[in-house]
Tab-separated table of C-alpha atoms and ligand atoms in Angstrom:
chain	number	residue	atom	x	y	z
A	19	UNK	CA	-35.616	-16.831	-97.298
A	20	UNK	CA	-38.435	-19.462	-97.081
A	21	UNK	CA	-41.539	-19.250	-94.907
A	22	UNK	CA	-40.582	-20.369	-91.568
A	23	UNK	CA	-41.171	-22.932	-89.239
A	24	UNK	CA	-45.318	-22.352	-89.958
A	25	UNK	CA	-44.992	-23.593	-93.553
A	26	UNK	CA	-43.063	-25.944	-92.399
A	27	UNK	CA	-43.871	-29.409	-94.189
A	28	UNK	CA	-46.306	-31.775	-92.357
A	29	UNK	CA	-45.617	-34.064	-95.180
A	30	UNK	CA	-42.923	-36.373	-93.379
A	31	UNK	CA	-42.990	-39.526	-92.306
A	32	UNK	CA	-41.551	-39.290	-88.296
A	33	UNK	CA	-42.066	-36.467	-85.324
A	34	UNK	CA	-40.625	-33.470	-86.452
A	35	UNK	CA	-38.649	-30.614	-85.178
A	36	UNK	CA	-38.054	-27.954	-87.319
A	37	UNK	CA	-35.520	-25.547	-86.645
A	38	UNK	CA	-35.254	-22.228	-88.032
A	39	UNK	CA	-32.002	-20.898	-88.439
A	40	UNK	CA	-32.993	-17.750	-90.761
A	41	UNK	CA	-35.575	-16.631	-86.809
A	42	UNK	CA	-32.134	-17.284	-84.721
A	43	UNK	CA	-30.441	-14.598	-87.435
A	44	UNK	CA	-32.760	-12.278	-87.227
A	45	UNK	CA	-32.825	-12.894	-83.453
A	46	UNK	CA	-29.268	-12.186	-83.771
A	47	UNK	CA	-29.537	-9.335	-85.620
A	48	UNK	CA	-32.408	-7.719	-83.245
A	49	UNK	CA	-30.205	-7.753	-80.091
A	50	UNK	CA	-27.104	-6.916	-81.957
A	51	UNK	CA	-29.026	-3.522	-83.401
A	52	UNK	CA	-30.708	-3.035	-79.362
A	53	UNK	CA	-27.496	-3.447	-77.683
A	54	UNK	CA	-24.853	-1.419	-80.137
A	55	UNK	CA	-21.915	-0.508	-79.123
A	56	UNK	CA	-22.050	-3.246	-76.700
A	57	UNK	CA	-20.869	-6.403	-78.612
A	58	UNK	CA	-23.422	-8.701	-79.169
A	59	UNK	CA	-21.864	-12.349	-77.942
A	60	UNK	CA	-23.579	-15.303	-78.369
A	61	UNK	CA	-24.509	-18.122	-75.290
A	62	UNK	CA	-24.827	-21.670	-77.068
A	63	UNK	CA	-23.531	-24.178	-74.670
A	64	UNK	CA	-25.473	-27.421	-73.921
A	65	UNK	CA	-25.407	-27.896	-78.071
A	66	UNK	CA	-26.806	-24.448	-78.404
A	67	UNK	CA	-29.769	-24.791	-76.431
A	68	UNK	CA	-30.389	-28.590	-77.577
A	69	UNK	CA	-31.097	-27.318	-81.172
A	70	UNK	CA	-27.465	-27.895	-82.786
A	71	UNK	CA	-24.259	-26.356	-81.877
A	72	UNK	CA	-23.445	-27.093	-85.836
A	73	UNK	CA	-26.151	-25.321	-87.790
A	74	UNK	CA	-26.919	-22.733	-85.100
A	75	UNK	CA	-23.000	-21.497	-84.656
A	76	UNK	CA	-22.901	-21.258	-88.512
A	77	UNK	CA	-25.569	-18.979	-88.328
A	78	UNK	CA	-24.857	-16.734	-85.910
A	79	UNK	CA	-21.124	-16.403	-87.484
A	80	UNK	CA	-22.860	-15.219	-91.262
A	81	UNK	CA	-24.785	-12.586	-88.853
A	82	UNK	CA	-21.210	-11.644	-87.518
A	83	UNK	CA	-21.056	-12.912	-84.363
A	84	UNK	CA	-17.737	-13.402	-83.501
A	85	UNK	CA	-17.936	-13.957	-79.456
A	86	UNK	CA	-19.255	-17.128	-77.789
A	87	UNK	CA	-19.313	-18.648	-74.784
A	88	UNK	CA	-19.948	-22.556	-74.461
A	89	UNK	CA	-20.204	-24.190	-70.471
A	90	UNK	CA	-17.437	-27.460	-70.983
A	91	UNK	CA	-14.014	-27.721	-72.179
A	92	UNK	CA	-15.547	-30.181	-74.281
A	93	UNK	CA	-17.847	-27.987	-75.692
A	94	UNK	CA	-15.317	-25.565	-76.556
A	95	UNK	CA	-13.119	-27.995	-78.044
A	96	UNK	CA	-16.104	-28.701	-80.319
A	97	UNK	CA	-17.026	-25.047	-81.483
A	98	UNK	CA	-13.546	-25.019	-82.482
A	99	UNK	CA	-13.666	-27.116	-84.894
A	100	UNK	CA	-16.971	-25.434	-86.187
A	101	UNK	CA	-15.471	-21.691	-85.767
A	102	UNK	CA	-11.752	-21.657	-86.273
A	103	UNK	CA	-11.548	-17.680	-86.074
A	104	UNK	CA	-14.233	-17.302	-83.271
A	105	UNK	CA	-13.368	-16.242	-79.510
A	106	UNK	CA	-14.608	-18.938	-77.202
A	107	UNK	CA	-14.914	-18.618	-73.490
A	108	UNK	CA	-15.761	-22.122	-71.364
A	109	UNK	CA	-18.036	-20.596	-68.203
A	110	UNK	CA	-17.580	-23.275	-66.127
A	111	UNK	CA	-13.914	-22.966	-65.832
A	112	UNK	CA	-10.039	-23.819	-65.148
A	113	UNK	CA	-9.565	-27.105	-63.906
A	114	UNK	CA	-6.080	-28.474	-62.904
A	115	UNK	CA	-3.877	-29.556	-65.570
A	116	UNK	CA	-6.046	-27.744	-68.207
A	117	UNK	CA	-4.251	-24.942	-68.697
A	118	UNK	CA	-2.239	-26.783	-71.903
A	119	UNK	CA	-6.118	-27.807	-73.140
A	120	UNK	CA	-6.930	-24.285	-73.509
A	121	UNK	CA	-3.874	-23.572	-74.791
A	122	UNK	CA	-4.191	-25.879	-77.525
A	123	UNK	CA	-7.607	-25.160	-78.684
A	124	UNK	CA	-7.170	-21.303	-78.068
A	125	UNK	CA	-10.510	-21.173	-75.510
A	126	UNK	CA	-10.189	-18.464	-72.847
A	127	UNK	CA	-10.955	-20.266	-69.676
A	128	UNK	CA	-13.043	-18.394	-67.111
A	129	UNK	CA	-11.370	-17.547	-63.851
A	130	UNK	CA	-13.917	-18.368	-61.217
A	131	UNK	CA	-11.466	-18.107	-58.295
A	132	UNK	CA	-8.215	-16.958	-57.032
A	133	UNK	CA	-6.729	-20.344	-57.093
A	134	UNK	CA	-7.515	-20.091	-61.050
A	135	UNK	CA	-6.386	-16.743	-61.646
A	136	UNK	CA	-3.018	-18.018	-59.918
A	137	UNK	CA	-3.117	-21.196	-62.039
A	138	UNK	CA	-3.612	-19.096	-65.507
A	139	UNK	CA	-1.239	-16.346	-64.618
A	140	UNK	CA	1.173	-19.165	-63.786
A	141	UNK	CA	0.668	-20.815	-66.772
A	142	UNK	CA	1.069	-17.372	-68.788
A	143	UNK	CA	4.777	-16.697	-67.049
A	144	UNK	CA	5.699	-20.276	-68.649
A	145	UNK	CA	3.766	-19.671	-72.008
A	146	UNK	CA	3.190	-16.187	-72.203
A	147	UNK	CA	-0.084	-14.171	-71.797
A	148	UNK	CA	-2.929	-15.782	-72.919
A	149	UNK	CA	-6.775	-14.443	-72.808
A	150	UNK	CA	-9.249	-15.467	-70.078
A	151	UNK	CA	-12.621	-14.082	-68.842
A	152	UNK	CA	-12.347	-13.184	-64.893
A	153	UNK	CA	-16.149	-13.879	-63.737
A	154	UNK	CA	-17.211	-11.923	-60.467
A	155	UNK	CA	-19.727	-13.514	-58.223
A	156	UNK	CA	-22.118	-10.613	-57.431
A	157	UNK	CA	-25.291	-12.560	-55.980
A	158	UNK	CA	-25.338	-16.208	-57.922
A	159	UNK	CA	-23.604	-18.197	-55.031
A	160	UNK	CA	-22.376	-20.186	-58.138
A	161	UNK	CA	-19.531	-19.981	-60.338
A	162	UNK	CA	-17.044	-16.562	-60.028
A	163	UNK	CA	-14.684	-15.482	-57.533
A	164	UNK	CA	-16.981	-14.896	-54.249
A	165	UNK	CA	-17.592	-11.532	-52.312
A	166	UNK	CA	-13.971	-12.125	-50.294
A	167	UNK	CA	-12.096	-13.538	-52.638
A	168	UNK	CA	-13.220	-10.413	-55.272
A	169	UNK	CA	-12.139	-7.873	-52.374
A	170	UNK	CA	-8.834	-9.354	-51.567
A	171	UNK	CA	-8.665	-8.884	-55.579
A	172	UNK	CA	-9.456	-5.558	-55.361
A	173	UNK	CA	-7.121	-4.480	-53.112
A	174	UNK	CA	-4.399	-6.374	-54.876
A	175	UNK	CA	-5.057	-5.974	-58.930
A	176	UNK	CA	-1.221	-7.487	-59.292
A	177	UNK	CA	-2.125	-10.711	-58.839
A	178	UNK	CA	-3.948	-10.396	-62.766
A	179	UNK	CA	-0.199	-8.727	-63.879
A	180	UNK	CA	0.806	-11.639	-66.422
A	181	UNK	CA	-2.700	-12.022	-67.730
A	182	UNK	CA	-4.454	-10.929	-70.856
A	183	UNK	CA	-7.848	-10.378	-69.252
A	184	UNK	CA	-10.289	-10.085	-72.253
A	185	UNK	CA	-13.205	-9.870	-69.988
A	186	UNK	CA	-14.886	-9.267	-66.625
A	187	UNK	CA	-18.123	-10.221	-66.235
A	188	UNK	CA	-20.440	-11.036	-63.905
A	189	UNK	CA	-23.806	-12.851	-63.961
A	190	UNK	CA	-27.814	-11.793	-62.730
A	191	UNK	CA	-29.898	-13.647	-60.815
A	192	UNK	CA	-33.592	-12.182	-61.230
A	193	UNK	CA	-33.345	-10.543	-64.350
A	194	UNK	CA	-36.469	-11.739	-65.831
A	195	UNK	CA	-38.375	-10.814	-62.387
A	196	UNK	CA	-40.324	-7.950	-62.876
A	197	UNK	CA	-38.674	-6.846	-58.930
A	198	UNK	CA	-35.349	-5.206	-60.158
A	199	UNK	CA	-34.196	-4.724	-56.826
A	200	UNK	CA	-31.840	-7.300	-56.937
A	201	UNK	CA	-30.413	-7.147	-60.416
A	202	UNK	CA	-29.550	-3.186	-59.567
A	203	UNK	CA	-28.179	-4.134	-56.493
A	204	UNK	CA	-25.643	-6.875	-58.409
A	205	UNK	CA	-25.101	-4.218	-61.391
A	206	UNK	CA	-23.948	-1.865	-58.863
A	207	UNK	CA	-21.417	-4.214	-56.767
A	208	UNK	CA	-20.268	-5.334	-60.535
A	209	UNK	CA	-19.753	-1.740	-61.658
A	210	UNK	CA	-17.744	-0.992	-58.355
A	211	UNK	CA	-15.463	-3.864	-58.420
A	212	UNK	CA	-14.667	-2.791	-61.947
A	213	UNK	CA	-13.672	0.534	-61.019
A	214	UNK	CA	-11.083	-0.957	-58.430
A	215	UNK	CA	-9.907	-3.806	-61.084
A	216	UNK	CA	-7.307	-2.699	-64.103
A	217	UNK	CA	-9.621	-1.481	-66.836
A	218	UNK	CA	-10.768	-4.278	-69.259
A	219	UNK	CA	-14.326	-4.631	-71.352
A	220	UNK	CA	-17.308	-5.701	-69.247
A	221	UNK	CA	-20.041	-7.916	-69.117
A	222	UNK	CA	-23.312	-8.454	-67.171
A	223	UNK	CA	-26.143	-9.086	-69.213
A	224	UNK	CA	-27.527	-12.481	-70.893
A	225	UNK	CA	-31.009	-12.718	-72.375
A	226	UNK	CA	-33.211	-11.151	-69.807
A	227	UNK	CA	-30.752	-8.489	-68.565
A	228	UNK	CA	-30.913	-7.134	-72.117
A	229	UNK	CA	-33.698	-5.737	-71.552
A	230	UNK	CA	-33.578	-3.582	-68.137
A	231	UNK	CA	-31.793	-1.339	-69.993
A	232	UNK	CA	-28.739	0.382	-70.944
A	233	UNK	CA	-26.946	0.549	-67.586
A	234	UNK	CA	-26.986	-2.894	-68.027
A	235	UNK	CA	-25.171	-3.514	-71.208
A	236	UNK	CA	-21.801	-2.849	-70.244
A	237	UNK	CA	-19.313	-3.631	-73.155
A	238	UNK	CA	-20.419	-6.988	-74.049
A	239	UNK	CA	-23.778	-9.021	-73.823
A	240	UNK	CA	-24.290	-12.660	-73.887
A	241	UNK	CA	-27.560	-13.658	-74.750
A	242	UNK	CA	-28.533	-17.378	-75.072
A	243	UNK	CA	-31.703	-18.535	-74.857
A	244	UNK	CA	-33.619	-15.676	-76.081
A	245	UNK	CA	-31.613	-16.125	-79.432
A	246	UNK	CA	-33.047	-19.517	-79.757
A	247	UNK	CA	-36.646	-18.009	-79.414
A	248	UNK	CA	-37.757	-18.020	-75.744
A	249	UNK	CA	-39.582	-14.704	-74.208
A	250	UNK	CA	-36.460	-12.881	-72.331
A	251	UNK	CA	-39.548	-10.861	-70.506
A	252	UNK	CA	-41.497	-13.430	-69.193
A	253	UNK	CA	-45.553	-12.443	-69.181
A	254	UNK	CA	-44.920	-9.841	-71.628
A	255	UNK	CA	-45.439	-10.044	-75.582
A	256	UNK	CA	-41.830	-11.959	-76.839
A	257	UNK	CA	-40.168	-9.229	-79.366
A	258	UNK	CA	-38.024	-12.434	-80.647
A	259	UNK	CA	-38.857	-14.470	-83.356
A	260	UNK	CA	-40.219	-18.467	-82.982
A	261	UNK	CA	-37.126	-20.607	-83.346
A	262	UNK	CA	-38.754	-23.909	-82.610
A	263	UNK	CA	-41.932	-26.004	-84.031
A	264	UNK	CA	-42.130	-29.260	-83.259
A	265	UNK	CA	-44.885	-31.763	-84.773
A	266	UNK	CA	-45.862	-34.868	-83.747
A	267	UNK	CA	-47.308	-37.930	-85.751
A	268	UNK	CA	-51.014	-39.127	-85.001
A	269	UNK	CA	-50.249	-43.058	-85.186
A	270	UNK	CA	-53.734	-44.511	-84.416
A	271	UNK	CA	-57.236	-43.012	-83.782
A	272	UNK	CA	-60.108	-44.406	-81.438
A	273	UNK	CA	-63.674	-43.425	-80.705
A	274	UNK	CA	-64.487	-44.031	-77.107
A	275	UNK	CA	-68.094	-44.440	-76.347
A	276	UNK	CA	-68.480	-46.767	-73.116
A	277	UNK	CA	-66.480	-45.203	-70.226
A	278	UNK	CA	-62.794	-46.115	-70.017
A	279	UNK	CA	-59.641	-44.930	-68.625
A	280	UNK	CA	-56.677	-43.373	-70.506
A	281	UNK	CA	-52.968	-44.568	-70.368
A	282	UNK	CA	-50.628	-45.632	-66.866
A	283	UNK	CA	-52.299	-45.527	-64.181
A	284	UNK	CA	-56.059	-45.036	-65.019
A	285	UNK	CA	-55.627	-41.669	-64.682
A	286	UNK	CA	-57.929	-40.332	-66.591
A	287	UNK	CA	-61.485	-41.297	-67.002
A	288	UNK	CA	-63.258	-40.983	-70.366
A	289	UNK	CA	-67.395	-40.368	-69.339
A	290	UNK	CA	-69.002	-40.081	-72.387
A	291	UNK	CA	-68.060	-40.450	-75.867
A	292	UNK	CA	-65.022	-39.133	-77.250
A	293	UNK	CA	-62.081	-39.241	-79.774
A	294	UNK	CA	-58.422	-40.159	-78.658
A	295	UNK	CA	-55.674	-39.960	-80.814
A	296	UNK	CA	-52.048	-41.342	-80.283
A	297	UNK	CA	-49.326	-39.288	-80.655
A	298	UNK	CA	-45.755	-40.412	-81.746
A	299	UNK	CA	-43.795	-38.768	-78.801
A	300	UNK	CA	-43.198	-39.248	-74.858
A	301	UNK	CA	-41.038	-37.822	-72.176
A	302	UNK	CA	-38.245	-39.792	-73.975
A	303	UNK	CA	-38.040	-37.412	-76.283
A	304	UNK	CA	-38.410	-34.604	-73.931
A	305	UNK	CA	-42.020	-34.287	-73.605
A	306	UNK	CA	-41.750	-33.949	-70.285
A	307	UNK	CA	-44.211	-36.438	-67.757
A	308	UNK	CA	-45.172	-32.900	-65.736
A	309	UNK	CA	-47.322	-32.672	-68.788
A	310	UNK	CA	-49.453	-35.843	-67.817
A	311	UNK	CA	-53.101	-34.165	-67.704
A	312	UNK	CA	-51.977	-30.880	-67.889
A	313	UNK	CA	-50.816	-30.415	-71.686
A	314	UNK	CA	-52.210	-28.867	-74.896
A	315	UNK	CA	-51.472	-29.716	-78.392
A	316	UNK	CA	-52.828	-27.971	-81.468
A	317	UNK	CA	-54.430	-29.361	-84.312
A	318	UNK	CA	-54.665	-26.282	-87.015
A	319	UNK	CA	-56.222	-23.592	-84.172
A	320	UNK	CA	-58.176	-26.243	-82.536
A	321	UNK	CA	-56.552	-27.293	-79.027
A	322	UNK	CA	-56.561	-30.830	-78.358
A	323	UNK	CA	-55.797	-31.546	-74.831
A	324	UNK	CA	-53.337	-34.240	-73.299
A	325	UNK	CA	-55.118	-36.617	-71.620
A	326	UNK	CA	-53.964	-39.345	-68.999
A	327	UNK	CA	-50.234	-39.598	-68.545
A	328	UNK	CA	-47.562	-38.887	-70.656
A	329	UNK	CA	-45.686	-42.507	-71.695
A	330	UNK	CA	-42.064	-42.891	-73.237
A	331	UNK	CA	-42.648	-43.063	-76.536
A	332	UNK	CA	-46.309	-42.014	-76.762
A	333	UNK	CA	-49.323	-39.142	-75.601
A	334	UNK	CA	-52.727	-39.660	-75.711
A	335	UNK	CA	-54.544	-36.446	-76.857
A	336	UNK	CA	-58.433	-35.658	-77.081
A	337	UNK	CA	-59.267	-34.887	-80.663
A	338	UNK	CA	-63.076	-35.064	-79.788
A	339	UNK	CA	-63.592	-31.192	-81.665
A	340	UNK	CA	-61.711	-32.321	-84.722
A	341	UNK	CA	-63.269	-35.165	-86.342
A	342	UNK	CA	-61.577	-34.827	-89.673
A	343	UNK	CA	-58.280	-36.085	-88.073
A	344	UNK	CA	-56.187	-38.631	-89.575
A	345	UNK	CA	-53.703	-41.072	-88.591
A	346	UNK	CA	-50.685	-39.689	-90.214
A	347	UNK	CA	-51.567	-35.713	-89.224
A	348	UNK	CA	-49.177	-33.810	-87.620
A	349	UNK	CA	-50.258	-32.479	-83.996
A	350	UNK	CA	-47.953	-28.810	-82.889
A	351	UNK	CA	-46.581	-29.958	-79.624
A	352	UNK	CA	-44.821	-26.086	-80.271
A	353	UNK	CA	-46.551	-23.855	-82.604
A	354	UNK	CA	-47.925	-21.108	-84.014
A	355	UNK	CA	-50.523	-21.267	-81.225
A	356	UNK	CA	-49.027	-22.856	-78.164
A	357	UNK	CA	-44.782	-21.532	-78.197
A	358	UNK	CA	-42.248	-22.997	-75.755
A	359	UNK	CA	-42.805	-20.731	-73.071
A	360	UNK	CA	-46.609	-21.882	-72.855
A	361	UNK	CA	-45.929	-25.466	-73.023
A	362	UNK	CA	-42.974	-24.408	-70.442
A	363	UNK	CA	-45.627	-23.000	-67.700
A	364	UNK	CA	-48.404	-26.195	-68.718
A	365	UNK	CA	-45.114	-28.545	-67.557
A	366	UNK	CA	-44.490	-25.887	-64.340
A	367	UNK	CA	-40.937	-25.395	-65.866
A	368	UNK	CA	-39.214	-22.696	-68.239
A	369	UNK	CA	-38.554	-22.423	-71.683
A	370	UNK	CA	-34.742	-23.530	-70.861
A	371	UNK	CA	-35.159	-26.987	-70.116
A	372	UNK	CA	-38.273	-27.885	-72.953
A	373	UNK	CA	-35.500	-27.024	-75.617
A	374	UNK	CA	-32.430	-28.368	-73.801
A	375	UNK	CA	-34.792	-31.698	-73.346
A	376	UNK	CA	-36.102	-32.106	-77.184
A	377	UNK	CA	-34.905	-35.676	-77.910
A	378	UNK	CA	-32.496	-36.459	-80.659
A	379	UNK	CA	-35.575	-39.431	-82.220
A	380	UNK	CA	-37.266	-35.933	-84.182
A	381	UNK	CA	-36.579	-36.082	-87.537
A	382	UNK	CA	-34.893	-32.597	-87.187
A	383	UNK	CA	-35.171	-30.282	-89.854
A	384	UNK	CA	-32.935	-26.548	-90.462
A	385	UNK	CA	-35.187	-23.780	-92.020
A	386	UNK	CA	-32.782	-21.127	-93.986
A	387	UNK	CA	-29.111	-20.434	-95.194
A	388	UNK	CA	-27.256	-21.940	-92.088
A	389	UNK	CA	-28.189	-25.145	-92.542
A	390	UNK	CA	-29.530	-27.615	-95.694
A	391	UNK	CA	-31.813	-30.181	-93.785
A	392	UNK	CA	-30.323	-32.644	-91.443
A	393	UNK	CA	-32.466	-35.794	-90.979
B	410	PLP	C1	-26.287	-19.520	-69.688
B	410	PLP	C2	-25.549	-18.271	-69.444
B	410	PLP	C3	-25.775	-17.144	-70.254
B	410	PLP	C4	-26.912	-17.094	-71.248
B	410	PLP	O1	-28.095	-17.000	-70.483
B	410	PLP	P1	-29.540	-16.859	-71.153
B	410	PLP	O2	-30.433	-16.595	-70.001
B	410	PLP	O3	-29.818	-18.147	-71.824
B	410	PLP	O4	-29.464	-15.726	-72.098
B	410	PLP	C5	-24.966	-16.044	-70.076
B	410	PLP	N1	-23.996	-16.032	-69.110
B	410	PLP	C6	-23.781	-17.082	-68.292
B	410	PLP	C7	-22.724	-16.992	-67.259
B	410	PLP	C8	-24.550	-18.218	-68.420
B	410	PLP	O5	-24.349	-19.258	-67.602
């Protein structure tokens, strides 16, 4: 095992996101241990988090995972090919005229109505049973058979006769909310439906849900995001490892010392003198423009603050307390001191979308066994 995504080299030539696939193992390995004998699953869908559906899968299969679910039919077409012995659910679905689709790839669609529990069981008279996840709506308003639909279910289990139902799960709304009014209130509708449904494993929990504790487990879990390194308990310390660090490339330095403004729209006014550096990254790479004023880089410990707006390709930071800077430095957009989660709250979003955003222009770069560096 090599150092991690800290020792990671500032020695190359573009923006760089490094990626460490030996922190999503032990990630892995962490819930897997906390949740036993629930199966640990893994969540990877929108190209595992926007870090790499390729590297990451690989990873999480050498830790033993042998569960995932992706969102798309496309998606799970795709982990196929990565994971030819893995079992694949696609959340968002059975569309019409998919059935042959799953089918072919071997992807257990989730049933998120009755019309698609009649569609699959159909499909399994023709083709015989096939697996498929049946996803209860307990408080999402979202995807999964609603409140009515789940009763008229209930009180007729034969419409599932025909089907190999691997799974019934159901999904929480304010798990990471410190309030776990409503989460109790959904775990308890879940667990009732399931003891009016024809027995089959369980599943309520992702990332957050983990952690309210073992009522919550059920048989399976499917954590995603926290895997990939983002706090599951928001405002408390993160018991996950740092996936993510991403560095980007001081292209030009300039010491201010008349008053000026910064960047679009004159936002920001430079008084007296000052250093500015500019950075090789915008909100085209996923920077996002929220963080216009409002960001913090790091340079070493030092934070260097984002100053006017963030541009497409570019941020202006103020380097005034680190005068040994060079063009060609590396700034920690995500670091050691500033994670995803902080730079999440600067941008008044979550740790979700900063990773699902990262652009693909980072030279990207895979830390540990699952991997060998990608450029
Ligand atoms: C995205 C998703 C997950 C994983 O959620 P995280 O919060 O990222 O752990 C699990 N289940 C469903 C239904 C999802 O949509």
């Amino acid at each position: 095992m090599r150092g991690g995504i800290y020792e990671a080299g500032a020695d190359h030539g573009s923006s760089l996101l490094t990626i460490d696939l030996d922190a999503i193992a032990s990630n892995y390995r962490f819930l897997a241990e906390r949740t036993r004998p629930a199966v640990a699953a893994a969540a990877i869908k929108a190209d595992a988090y926007g870090l790499g559906v390729g590297p990451v899968s690989q990873t999480l299969w050498a830790e033993g995972c042998r569960d995932f679910f992706v969102a798309t039919l496309d998606e799970g077409i795709e982990l196929r090919g990565l994971l030819p012995e893995s079992r694949i659910a696609v959340l968002n679905g059975l569309i019409a005229g998919e059935p042959a689709l799953f089918r072919k790839h071997s992807l257990m669609p989730a049933l998120n109505d009755l019309g698609q529990v009649d569609d699959w069981r159909a499909d399994c008279r023709e083709n015989g049973a096939a697996p498929a996840v049946l996803h209860l709506d307990t408080g999402m308003s979202r995807l999964g058979l609603p409140p009515a639909e789940r009763d008229a279910l209930t009180q007729d289990p034969s419409r599932l006769d025909g089907i190999d139902m691997a799974l019934i799960m159901s999904h929480l709304a304010c798990a990471d909310e410190p309030d776990e009014t409503m989460s109790r209130r959904q775990r308890d509708d879940f667990a009732a439906a399931l003891a009016r449904l024809p027995g089959a494993p369980a599943s309520l929990a992702a990332s957050s849900g983990i952690f309210l504790g073992p009522d919550y487990l059920f048989d399976m879990v499917r954590p995603g995001v926290c895997l990939h390194g983002v706090n599951p308990r928001p405002g408390q310390p993160n018991p996950l490892r740092p996936v993510v660090r991403l560095q980007a490339k001081i292209l030009q330095i300039r010491d201010v010392d008349t008053p000026q403004t910064v960047g679009y729209g004159a936002t920001h006014r430079i008084a007296g003198p000052a250093r500015l550096a500019t950075l090789a990254a915008g909100y085209a790479d996923g920077y996002l423009r929220s963080l216009s004023g409002r960001g913090t880089a790091h340079i070493g410990e030092t934070a260097v603050p984002v100053v006017g707006r963030v541009s497409m390709d570019l941020i202006t930071v103020d380097i005034t307390r680190v005068p040994e800077a060079r063009p060609g430095d590396m700034v920690d957009l995500i670091g050691p001191h500033h994670d995803v989660d902080a730079l999440a709250k600067e941008a008044g979003t979550v740790g979700y979308e900063i990773l699902t955003s990262l652009g693909r222009r980072y030279r990207r770069h895979y830390l540990g066994d699952g991997g060998g560096e990608v450029a």
